[in-house]
Amino acid sequence: MPPTLVPTANRRWWVVGVVGVSVMTALAIWFGVASATGKVNWTNTGFEVTSNTEVQVRFDLSRDPSRDVRCVLEAQDKSHFVVGQTTTVVPAGEASQSRHVAVVRTAGPAVTGYVETCDYVG
């Protein structure tokens, strides 16, 4: 009796499933290694233009809670020129995940605000 072949449609779903699981496993490993390397990770969570000379920037940090973090925040105008920049220091805390709001003063009207970079102090 000849061996039974798996239908093409079923074979395609097996390939999709194996590729999907492989990609998700690689992403999980990458995120795990990235968080264990001692880097500061941040996520821009929003901004609010409060006036022609000020933008509030909201961001989340993932970091070693025993160390201070220095973040550089920027505001840009509609032509993508930097119209404001400030440095804020987030002191050490109890949790590795934290949410923050900082003000960026601007030299003119801004249309966006964001975190440019974050690093440990010292």
Backbone as JSON Lines, residues from 0, in Angstrom:
{"i":0,"aa":"M","n":[0.85,-1.17,0.0],"ca":[0.0,0.0,0.0],"c":[0.91,1.25,0.0]}
{"i":1,"aa":"P","n":[0.69,2.21,-0.93],"ca":[1.54,3.4,-1.01],"c":[1.26,4.34,0.18]}
{"i":2,"aa":"P","n":[2.28,5.12,0.61],"ca":[2.08,6.06,1.71],"c":[1.07,7.14,1.33]}
{"i":3,"aa":"T","n":[0.33,7.62,2.33],"ca":[-0.66,8.66,2.11],"c":[0.03,10.02,2.15]}
{"i":4,"aa":"L","n":[-0.22,10.86,1.18],"ca":[0.37,12.2,1.13],"c":[-0.52,13.19,1.89]}
{"i":5,"aa":"V","n":[0.12,14.14,2.55],"ca":[-0.62,15.18,3.25],"c":[-1.12,16.18,2.22]}
{"i":6,"aa":"P","n":[-2.4,16.56,2.27],"ca":[-2.92,17.53,1.3],"c":[-2.13,18.84,1.35]}
{"i":7,"aa":"T","n":[-2.04,19.51,0.21],"ca":[-1.28,20.75,0.09],"c":[-1.76,21.82,1.06]}
{"i":8,"aa":"A","n":[-3.04,21.97,1.27],"ca":[-3.57,22.99,2.18],"c":[-3.1,22.75,3.61]}
{"i":9,"aa":"N","n":[-3.12,21.49,4.06],"ca":[-2.65,21.17,5.41],"c":[-1.15,21.41,5.55]}
{"i":10,"aa":"R","n":[-0.4,21.05,4.52],"ca":[1.05,21.25,4.54],"c":[1.37,22.75,4.65]}
{"i":11,"aa":"R","n":[0.63,23.57,3.94],"ca":[0.84,25.02,3.97],"c":[0.62,25.56,5.38]}
{"i":12,"aa":"W","n":[-0.42,25.11,6.08],"ca":[-0.69,25.58,7.44],"c":[0.39,25.11,8.41]}
{"i":13,"aa":"W","n":[0.94,23.92,8.19],"ca":[2.05,23.46,9.04],"c":[3.26,24.36,8.85]}
{"i":14,"aa":"V","n":[3.56,24.72,7.61],"ca":[4.7,25.61,7.34],"c":[4.46,26.98,7.98]}
{"i":15,"aa":"V","n":[3.26,27.52,7.83],"ca":[2.93,28.82,8.43],"c":[3.08,28.75,9.95]}
{"i":16,"aa":"G","n":[2.59,27.67,10.54],"ca":[2.69,27.52,11.99],"c":[4.12,27.42,12.48]}
{"i":17,"aa":"V","n":[4.94,26.64,11.79],"ca":[6.34,26.48,12.19],"c":[7.09,27.81,12.04]}
{"i":18,"aa":"V","n":[6.86,28.5,10.94],"ca":[7.52,29.81,10.74],"c":[7.05,30.8,11.81]}
{"i":19,"aa":"G","n":[5.76,30.84,12.1],"ca":[5.24,31.75,13.12],"c":[5.83,31.49,14.49]}
{"i":20,"aa":"V","n":[5.88,30.22,14.89],"ca":[6.45,29.87,16.2],"c":[7.94,30.23,16.23]}
{"i":21,"aa":"S","n":[8.65,30.0,15.13],"ca":[10.08,30.34,15.08],"c":[10.31,31.84,15.23]}
{"i":22,"aa":"V","n":[9.51,32.64,14.54],"ca":[9.64,34.09,14.63],"c":[9.33,34.58,16.05]}
{"i":23,"aa":"M","n":[8.27,34.08,16.65],"ca":[7.9,34.49,18.0],"c":[8.98,34.08,19.02]}
{"i":24,"aa":"T","n":[9.55,32.91,18.85],"ca":[10.63,32.46,19.73],"c":[11.85,33.37,19.59]}
{"i":25,"aa":"A","n":[12.2,33.73,18.37],"ca":[13.34,34.62,18.15],"c":[13.09,35.99,18.78]}
{"i":26,"aa":"L","n":[11.87,36.53,18.64],"ca":[11.55,37.82,19.26],"c":[11.62,37.75,20.78]}
{"i":27,"aa":"A","n":[11.12,36.68,21.36],"ca":[11.16,36.53,22.82],"c":[12.6,36.48,23.31]}
{"i":28,"aa":"I","n":[13.46,35.76,22.6],"ca":[14.87,35.7,22.98],"c":[15.52,37.06,22.83]}
{"i":29,"aa":"W","n":[15.22,37.76,21.74],"ca":[15.81,39.08,21.5],"c":[15.4,40.06,22.6]}
{"i":30,"aa":"F","n":[14.12,40.1,22.96],"ca":[13.67,41.0,24.03],"c":[14.3,40.62,25.36]}
{"i":31,"aa":"G","n":[14.43,39.34,25.63],"ca":[15.05,38.9,26.88],"c":[16.51,39.3,26.96]}
{"i":32,"aa":"V","n":[17.24,39.14,25.88],"ca":[18.65,39.52,25.87],"c":[18.79,41.03,25.95]}
{"i":33,"aa":"A","n":[17.93,41.77,25.25],"ca":[18.0,43.23,25.27],"c":[17.76,43.79,26.68]}
{"i":34,"aa":"S","n":[16.83,43.22,27.4],"ca":[16.55,43.73,28.74],"c":[17.6,43.29,29.75]}
{"i":35,"aa":"A","n":[18.34,42.22,29.45],"ca":[19.35,41.73,30.37],"c":[20.72,42.36,30.14]}
{"i":36,"aa":"T","n":[20.89,43.13,29.07],"ca":[22.19,43.69,28.76],"c":[22.47,44.99,29.5]}
{"i":37,"aa":"G","n":[21.56,45.45,30.33],"ca":[21.82,46.65,31.11],"c":[21.53,47.94,30.37]}
{"i":38,"aa":"K","n":[20.77,47.89,29.32],"ca":[20.41,49.09,28.58],"c":[19.11,49.66,29.12]}
{"i":39,"aa":"V","n":[18.93,50.94,28.9],"ca":[17.67,51.59,29.21],"c":[16.78,51.48,27.98]}
{"i":40,"aa":"N","n":[15.57,51.02,28.17],"ca":[14.59,50.96,27.09],"c":[13.49,51.96,27.4]}
{"i":41,"aa":"W","n":[13.07,52.7,26.39],"ca":[11.99,53.66,26.58],"c":[10.99,53.52,25.45]}
{"i":42,"aa":"T","n":[9.78,53.97,25.75],"ca":[8.7,53.99,24.77],"c":[8.04,55.35,24.84]}
{"i":43,"aa":"N","n":[8.0,56.04,23.72],"ca":[7.25,57.3,23.66],"c":[5.77,56.95,23.69]}
{"i":44,"aa":"T","n":[5.06,57.49,24.67],"ca":[3.64,57.16,24.8],"c":[2.73,58.32,24.45]}
{"i":45,"aa":"G","n":[3.3,59.47,24.1],"ca":[2.46,60.58,23.66],"c":[3.07,61.93,23.98]}
{"i":46,"aa":"F","n":[2.41,62.95,23.52],"ca":[2.84,64.32,23.79],"c":[1.61,65.21,23.73]}
{"i":47,"aa":"E","n":[1.75,66.38,24.33],"ca":[0.68,67.38,24.25],"c":[1.32,68.75,24.09]}
{"i":48,"aa":"V","n":[0.97,69.43,23.0],"ca":[1.43,70.8,22.8],"c":[0.55,71.68,23.67]}
{"i":49,"aa":"T","n":[1.12,72.21,24.75],"ca":[0.33,72.99,25.71],"c":[0.31,74.48,25.39]}
{"i":50,"aa":"S","n":[1.3,74.95,24.6],"ca":[1.32,76.35,24.17],"c":[2.31,76.47,23.02]}
{"i":51,"aa":"N","n":[2.5,77.69,22.52],"ca":[3.47,77.92,21.45],"c":[4.91,77.78,21.94]}
{"i":52,"aa":"T","n":[5.1,77.67,23.26],"ca":[6.45,77.59,23.8],"c":[6.66,76.38,24.71]}
{"i":53,"aa":"E","n":[5.76,75.4,24.64],"ca":[5.89,74.27,25.56],"c":[5.2,73.01,25.03]}
{"i":54,"aa":"V","n":[5.86,71.87,25.23],"ca":[5.31,70.56,24.88],"c":[5.54,69.63,26.07]}
{"i":55,"aa":"Q","n":[4.5,68.88,26.44],"ca":[4.66,67.85,27.46],"c":[4.87,66.52,26.76]}
{"i":56,"aa":"V","n":[5.92,65.8,27.17],"ca":[6.26,64.51,26.56],"c":[6.01,63.42,27.6]}
{"i":57,"aa":"R","n":[5.28,62.39,27.19],"ca":[5.02,61.23,28.06],"c":[5.83,60.04,27.55]}
{"i":58,"aa":"F","n":[6.44,59.31,28.5],"ca":[7.23,58.15,28.1],"c":[7.31,57.14,29.23]}
{"i":59,"aa":"D","n":[7.53,55.88,28.85],"ca":[7.71,54.79,29.8],"c":[9.17,54.35,29.75]}
{"i":60,"aa":"L","n":[9.71,54.0,30.92],"ca":[11.07,53.49,31.02],"c":[11.07,52.06,31.51]}
{"i":61,"aa":"S","n":[12.01,51.29,30.99],"ca":[12.3,49.96,31.49],"c":[13.8,49.95,31.74]}
{"i":62,"aa":"R","n":[14.19,49.8,33.02],"ca":[15.59,49.99,33.37],"c":[15.91,49.32,34.69]}
{"i":63,"aa":"D","n":[17.19,49.38,35.07],"ca":[17.63,48.92,36.38],"c":[17.12,49.95,37.39]}
{"i":64,"aa":"P","n":[16.23,49.55,38.31],"ca":[15.62,50.54,39.2],"c":[16.59,51.16,40.22]}
{"i":65,"aa":"S","n":[17.77,50.6,40.36],"ca":[18.71,51.14,41.34],"c":[19.6,52.24,40.76]}
{"i":66,"aa":"R","n":[19.42,52.58,39.49],"ca":[20.27,53.58,38.84],"c":[19.45,54.75,38.29]}
{"i":67,"aa":"D","n":[20.05,55.96,38.35],"ca":[19.45,57.14,37.74],"c":[19.57,57.05,36.22]}
{"i":68,"aa":"V","n":[18.58,57.64,35.53],"ca":[18.57,57.64,34.07],"c":[18.47,59.08,33.58]}
{"i":69,"aa":"R","n":[19.26,59.42,32.55],"ca":[19.22,60.73,31.92],"c":[18.61,60.56,30.54]}
{"i":70,"aa":"C","n":[17.53,61.32,30.27],"ca":[16.86,61.26,28.97],"c":[16.92,62.63,28.3]}
{"i":71,"aa":"V","n":[17.15,62.61,27.0],"ca":[17.13,63.82,26.18],"c":[15.81,63.82,25.43]}
{"i":72,"aa":"L","n":[15.03,64.9,25.62],"ca":[13.73,65.04,24.96],"c":[13.81,66.18,23.96]}
{"i":73,"aa":"E","n":[13.11,66.01,22.85],"ca":[13.11,67.04,21.81],"c":[11.7,67.37,21.36]}
{"i":74,"aa":"A","n":[11.55,68.57,20.83],"ca":[10.31,69.02,20.19],"c":[10.67,69.51,18.79]}
{"i":75,"aa":"Q","n":[9.81,69.2,17.83],"ca":[10.05,69.62,16.45],"c":[8.87,70.43,15.93]}
{"i":76,"aa":"D","n":[9.18,71.32,14.97],"ca":[8.11,72.07,14.32],"c":[7.63,71.3,13.08]}
{"i":77,"aa":"K","n":[6.73,71.91,12.32],"ca":[6.14,71.21,11.17],"c":[7.14,70.91,10.07]}
{"i":78,"aa":"S","n":[8.29,71.59,10.06],"ca":[9.34,71.33,9.06],"c":[10.38,70.34,9.58]}
{"i":79,"aa":"H","n":[10.12,69.72,10.72],"ca":[11.0,68.74,11.36],"c":[12.28,69.37,11.92]}
{"i":80,"aa":"F","n":[12.27,70.69,12.15],"ca":[13.4,71.33,12.82],"c":[13.21,71.21,14.31]}
{"i":81,"aa":"V","n":[14.31,70.98,15.03],"ca":[14.24,70.91,16.48],"c":[14.07,72.32,17.01]}
{"i":82,"aa":"V","n":[12.96,72.57,17.7],"ca":[12.68,73.89,18.27],"c":[12.79,73.89,19.79]}
{"i":83,"aa":"G","n":[13.09,72.73,20.36],"ca":[13.28,72.65,21.79],"c":[13.94,71.34,22.17]}
{"i":84,"aa":"Q","n":[14.78,71.41,23.19],"ca":[15.45,70.21,23.68],"c":[15.72,70.4,25.16]}
{"i":85,"aa":"T","n":[15.55,69.34,25.92],"ca":[15.85,69.38,27.34],"c":[16.36,68.02,27.78]}
{"i":86,"aa":"T","n":[17.08,68.04,28.88],"ca":[17.57,66.8,29.49],"c":[16.89,66.67,30.84]}
{"i":87,"aa":"T","n":[16.34,65.51,31.1],"ca":[15.69,65.25,32.38],"c":[16.33,64.02,33.01]}
{"i":88,"aa":"V","n":[16.5,64.06,34.33],"ca":[17.07,62.92,35.04],"c":[15.95,62.26,35.84]}
{"i":89,"aa":"V","n":[15.79,60.97,35.62],"ca":[14.8,60.18,36.35],"c":[15.57,59.46,37.46]}
{"i":90,"aa":"P","n":[15.27,59.78,38.72],"ca":[16.03,59.17,39.81],"c":[15.72,57.68,39.96]}
{"i":91,"aa":"A","n":[16.62,57.0,40.63],"ca":[16.41,55.57,40.91],"c":[15.09,55.4,41.64]}
{"i":92,"aa":"G","n":[14.46,54.26,41.43],"ca":[13.16,54.02,42.04],"c":[13.03,52.59,42.51]}
{"i":93,"aa":"E","n":[11.82,52.2,42.82],"ca":[11.58,50.86,43.33],"c":[11.25,49.85,42.23]}
{"i":94,"aa":"A","n":[10.75,50.33,41.09],"ca":[10.31,49.41,40.04],"c":[11.14,49.62,38.77]}
{"i":95,"aa":"S","n":[11.3,48.56,38.0],"ca":[12.04,48.68,36.75],"c":[11.21,49.33,35.65]}
{"i":96,"aa":"Q","n":[9.89,49.23,35.74],"ca":[8.98,49.87,34.79],"c":[8.42,51.14,35.42]}
{"i":97,"aa":"S","n":[8.47,52.26,34.7],"ca":[7.93,53.5,35.25],"c":[7.43,54.4,34.12]}
{"i":98,"aa":"R","n":[6.49,55.28,34.45],"ca":[5.88,56.2,33.49],"c":[6.23,57.63,33.91]}
{"i":99,"aa":"H","n":[6.53,58.49,32.92],"ca":[6.99,59.85,33.23],"c":[6.4,60.87,32.27]}
{"i":100,"aa":"V","n":[6.35,62.12,32.74],"ca":[5.94,63.25,31.91],"c":[6.96,64.35,32.16]}
{"i":101,"aa":"A","n":[7.48,64.94,31.09],"ca":[8.45,66.02,31.21],"c":[8.08,67.13,30.23]}
{"i":102,"aa":"V","n":[8.47,68.34,30.56],"ca":[8.16,69.52,29.76],"c":[9.37,69.91,28.93]}
{"i":103,"aa":"V","n":[9.13,70.2,27.66],"ca":[10.17,70.72,26.77],"c":[9.76,72.13,26.39]}
{"i":104,"aa":"R","n":[10.58,73.1,26.74],"ca":[10.35,74.49,26.34],"c":[10.82,74.66,24.89]}
{"i":105,"aa":"T","n":[10.07,75.42,24.11],"ca":[10.38,75.55,22.69],"c":[10.6,77.01,22.31]}
{"i":106,"aa":"A","n":[11.35,77.21,21.22],"ca":[11.61,78.55,20.71],"c":[10.52,79.0,19.74]}
{"i":107,"aa":"G","n":[9.63,78.1,19.38],"ca":[8.53,78.41,18.48],"c":[7.5,77.32,18.57]}
{"i":108,"aa":"P","n":[6.43,77.42,17.8],"ca":[5.38,76.4,17.85],"c":[5.91,75.02,17.43]}
{"i":109,"aa":"A","n":[5.6,74.03,18.23],"ca":[6.01,72.66,17.93],"c":[4.79,71.84,17.53]}
{"i":110,"aa":"V","n":[5.03,70.76,16.8],"ca":[3.95,69.86,16.42],"c":[4.15,68.46,16.99]}
{"i":111,"aa":"T","n":[5.31,68.22,17.6],"ca":[5.57,66.91,18.19],"c":[6.63,67.03,19.28]}
{"i":112,"aa":"G","n":[6.62,66.04,20.16],"ca":[7.63,65.94,21.21],"c":[7.89,64.47,21.47]}
{"i":113,"aa":"Y","n":[9.14,64.13,21.77],"ca":[9.5,62.72,21.93],"c":[10.81,62.6,22.69]}
{"i":114,"aa":"V","n":[11.1,61.38,23.13],"ca":[12.38,61.07,23.76],"c":[13.36,60.71,22.65]}
{"i":115,"aa":"E","n":[14.48,61.39,22.62],"ca":[15.51,61.1,21.62],"c":[16.4,59.96,22.09]}
{"i":116,"aa":"T","n":[16.81,59.99,23.35],"ca":[17.67,58.96,23.89],"c":[17.6,58.94,25.41]}
{"i":117,"aa":"C","n":[17.91,57.79,26.0],"ca":[18.04,57.63,27.45],"c":[19.23,56.75,27.75]}
{"i":118,"aa":"D","n":[19.99,57.13,28.79],"ca":[21.15,56.37,29.22],"c":[21.26,56.46,30.74]}
{"i":119,"aa":"Y","n":[22.01,55.54,31.31],"ca":[22.28,55.61,32.74],"c":[23.21,56.76,33.05]}
{"i":120,"aa":"V","n":[23.03,57.39,34.2],"ca":[23.9,58.46,34.66],"c":[25.12,57.8,35.29]}
{"i":121,"aa":"G","n":[26.29,58.2,34.85],"ca":[27.53,57.7,35.45],"c":[27.85,56.35,35.15]}
